[in-house]
mmCIF file of C-alpha atoms in Angstrom:
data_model
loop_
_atom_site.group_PDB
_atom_site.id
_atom_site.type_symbol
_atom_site.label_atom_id
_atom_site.label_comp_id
_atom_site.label_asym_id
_atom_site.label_seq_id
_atom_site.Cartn_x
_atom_site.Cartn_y
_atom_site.Cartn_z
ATOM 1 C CA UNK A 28 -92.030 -79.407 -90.185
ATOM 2 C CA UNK A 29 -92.655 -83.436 -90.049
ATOM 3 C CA UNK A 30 -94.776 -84.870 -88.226
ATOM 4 C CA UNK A 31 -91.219 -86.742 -86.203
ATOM 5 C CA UNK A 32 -90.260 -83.007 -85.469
ATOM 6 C CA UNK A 33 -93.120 -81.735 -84.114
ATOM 7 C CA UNK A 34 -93.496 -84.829 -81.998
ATOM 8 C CA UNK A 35 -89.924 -84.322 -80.812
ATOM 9 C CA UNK A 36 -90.280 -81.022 -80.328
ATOM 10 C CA UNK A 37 -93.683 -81.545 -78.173
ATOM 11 C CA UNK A 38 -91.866 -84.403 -75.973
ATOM 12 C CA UNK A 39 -88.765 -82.460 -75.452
ATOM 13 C CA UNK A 40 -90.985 -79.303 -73.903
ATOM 14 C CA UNK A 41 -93.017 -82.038 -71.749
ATOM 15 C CA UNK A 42 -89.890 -83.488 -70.654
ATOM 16 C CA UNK A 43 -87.808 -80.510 -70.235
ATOM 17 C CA UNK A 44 -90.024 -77.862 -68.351
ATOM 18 C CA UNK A 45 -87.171 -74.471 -68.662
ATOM 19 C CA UNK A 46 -87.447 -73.169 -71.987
ATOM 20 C CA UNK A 47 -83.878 -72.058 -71.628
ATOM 21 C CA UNK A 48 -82.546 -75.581 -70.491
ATOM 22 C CA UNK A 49 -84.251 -76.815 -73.732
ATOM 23 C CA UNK A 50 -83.074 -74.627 -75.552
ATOM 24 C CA UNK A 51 -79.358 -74.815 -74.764
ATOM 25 C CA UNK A 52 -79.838 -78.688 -74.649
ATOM 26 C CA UNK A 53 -81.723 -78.862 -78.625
ATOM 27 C CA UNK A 54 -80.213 -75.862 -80.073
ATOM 28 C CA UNK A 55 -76.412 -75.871 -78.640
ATOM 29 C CA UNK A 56 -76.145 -79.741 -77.519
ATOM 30 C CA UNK A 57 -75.530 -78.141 -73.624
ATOM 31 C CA UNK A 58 -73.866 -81.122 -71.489
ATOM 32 C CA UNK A 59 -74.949 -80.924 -67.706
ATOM 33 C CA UNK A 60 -72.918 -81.481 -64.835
ATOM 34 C CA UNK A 61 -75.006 -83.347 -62.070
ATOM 35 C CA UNK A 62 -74.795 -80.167 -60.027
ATOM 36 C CA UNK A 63 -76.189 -78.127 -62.901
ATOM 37 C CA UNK A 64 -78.945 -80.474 -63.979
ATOM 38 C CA UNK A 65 -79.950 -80.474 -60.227
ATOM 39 C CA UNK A 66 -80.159 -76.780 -60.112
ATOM 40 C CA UNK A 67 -81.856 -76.205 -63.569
ATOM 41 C CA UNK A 68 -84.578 -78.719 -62.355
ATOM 42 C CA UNK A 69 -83.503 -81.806 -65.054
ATOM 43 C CA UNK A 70 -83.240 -83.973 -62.443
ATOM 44 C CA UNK A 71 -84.337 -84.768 -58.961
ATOM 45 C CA UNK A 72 -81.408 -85.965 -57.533
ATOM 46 C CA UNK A 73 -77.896 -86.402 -57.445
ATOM 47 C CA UNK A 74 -76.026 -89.990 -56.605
ATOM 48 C CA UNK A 75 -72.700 -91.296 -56.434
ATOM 49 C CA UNK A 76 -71.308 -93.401 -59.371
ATOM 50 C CA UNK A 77 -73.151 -97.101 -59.014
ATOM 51 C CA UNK A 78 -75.885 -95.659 -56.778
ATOM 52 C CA UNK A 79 -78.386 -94.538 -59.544
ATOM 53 C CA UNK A 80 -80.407 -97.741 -59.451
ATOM 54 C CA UNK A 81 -80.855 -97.758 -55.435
ATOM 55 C CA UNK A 82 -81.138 -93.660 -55.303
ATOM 56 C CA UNK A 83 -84.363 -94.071 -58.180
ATOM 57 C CA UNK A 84 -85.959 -97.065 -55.902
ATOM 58 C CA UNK A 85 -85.457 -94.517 -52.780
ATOM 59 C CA UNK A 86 -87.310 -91.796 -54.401
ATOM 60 C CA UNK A 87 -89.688 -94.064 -56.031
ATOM 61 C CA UNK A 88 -90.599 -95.148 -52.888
ATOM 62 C CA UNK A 89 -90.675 -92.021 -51.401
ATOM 63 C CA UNK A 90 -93.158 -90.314 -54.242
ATOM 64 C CA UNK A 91 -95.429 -93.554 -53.504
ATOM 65 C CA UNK A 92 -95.402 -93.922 -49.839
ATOM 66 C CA UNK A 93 -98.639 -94.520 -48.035
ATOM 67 C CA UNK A 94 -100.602 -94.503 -51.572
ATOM 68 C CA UNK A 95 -101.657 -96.872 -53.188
ATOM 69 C CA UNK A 96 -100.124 -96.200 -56.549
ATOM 70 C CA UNK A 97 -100.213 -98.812 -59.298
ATOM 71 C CA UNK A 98 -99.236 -99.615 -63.016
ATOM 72 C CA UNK A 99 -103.189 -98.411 -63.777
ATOM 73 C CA UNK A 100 -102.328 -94.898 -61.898
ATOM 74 C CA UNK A 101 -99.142 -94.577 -63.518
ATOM 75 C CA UNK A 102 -100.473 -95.280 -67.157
ATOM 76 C CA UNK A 103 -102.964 -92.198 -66.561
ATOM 77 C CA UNK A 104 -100.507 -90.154 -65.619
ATOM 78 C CA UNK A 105 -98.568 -90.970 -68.941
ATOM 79 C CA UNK A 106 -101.472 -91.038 -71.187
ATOM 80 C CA UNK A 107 -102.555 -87.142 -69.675
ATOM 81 C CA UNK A 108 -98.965 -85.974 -70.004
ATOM 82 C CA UNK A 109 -98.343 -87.273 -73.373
ATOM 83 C CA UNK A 110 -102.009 -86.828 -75.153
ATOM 84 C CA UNK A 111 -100.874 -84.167 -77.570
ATOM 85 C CA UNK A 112 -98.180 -86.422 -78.418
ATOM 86 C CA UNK A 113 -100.550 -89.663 -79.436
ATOM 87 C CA UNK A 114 -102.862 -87.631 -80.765
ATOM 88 C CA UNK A 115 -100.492 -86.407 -83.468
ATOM 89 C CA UNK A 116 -98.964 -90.158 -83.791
ATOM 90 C CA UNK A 117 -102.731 -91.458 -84.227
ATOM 91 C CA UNK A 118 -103.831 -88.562 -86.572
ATOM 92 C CA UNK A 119 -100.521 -87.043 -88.174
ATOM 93 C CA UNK A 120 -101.950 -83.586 -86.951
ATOM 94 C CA UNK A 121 -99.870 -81.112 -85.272
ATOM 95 C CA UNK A 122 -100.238 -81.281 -81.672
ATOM 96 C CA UNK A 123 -102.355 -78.089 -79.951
ATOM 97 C CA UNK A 124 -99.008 -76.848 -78.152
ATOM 98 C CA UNK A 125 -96.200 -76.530 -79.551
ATOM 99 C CA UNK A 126 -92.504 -75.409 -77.730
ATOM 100 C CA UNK A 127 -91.410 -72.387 -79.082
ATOM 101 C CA UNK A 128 -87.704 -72.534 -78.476
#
């Protein structure tokens, strides 16, 4: 396995928390409806056509209201979340998880 799998395959399992969801998604290319992706957890939330922009500043806003929740905040977040993943991009090791489809 290369060092681009195993980074794919380490994002995908980050980003995609239902190992069957993944799996149907990698494996069998598995197209969502909105309804679907809302029930199997892919996504937060549903909009109408032309409404995705103002439906992710609504939720933005309410996952940050009443905290003060910056760029600095948000780059921690990432940085935990995705350490295996720069790890093996710094090192071109294998990253201590891996998704076992």
């Amino acid at each position: 396995m290369c060092v681009c799998d195993m980074l794919y395959s380490y994002i995908s399992s980050c980003k995609i928390g239902s190992r069957s969801c993944r799996r149907d998604a990698i494996l069998f290319g598995k197209r969502y409806t909105a309804e679907e992706a809302l029930d199997s957890e892919l996504v937060d939330r549903v909009c109408e056509k032309g409404q995705v922009v103002e439906a992710a500043v609504r939720l933005g806003e309410e996952v940050t209201a009443g905290k003060e929740f910056g760029r600095s905040i948000l780059q921690i977040l990432k940085e935990d979340l995705y350490a295996d993943a720069v790890r093996l991009l710094k090192k071109n090791e294998p990253p201590k998880s891996q998704s076992k489809l």
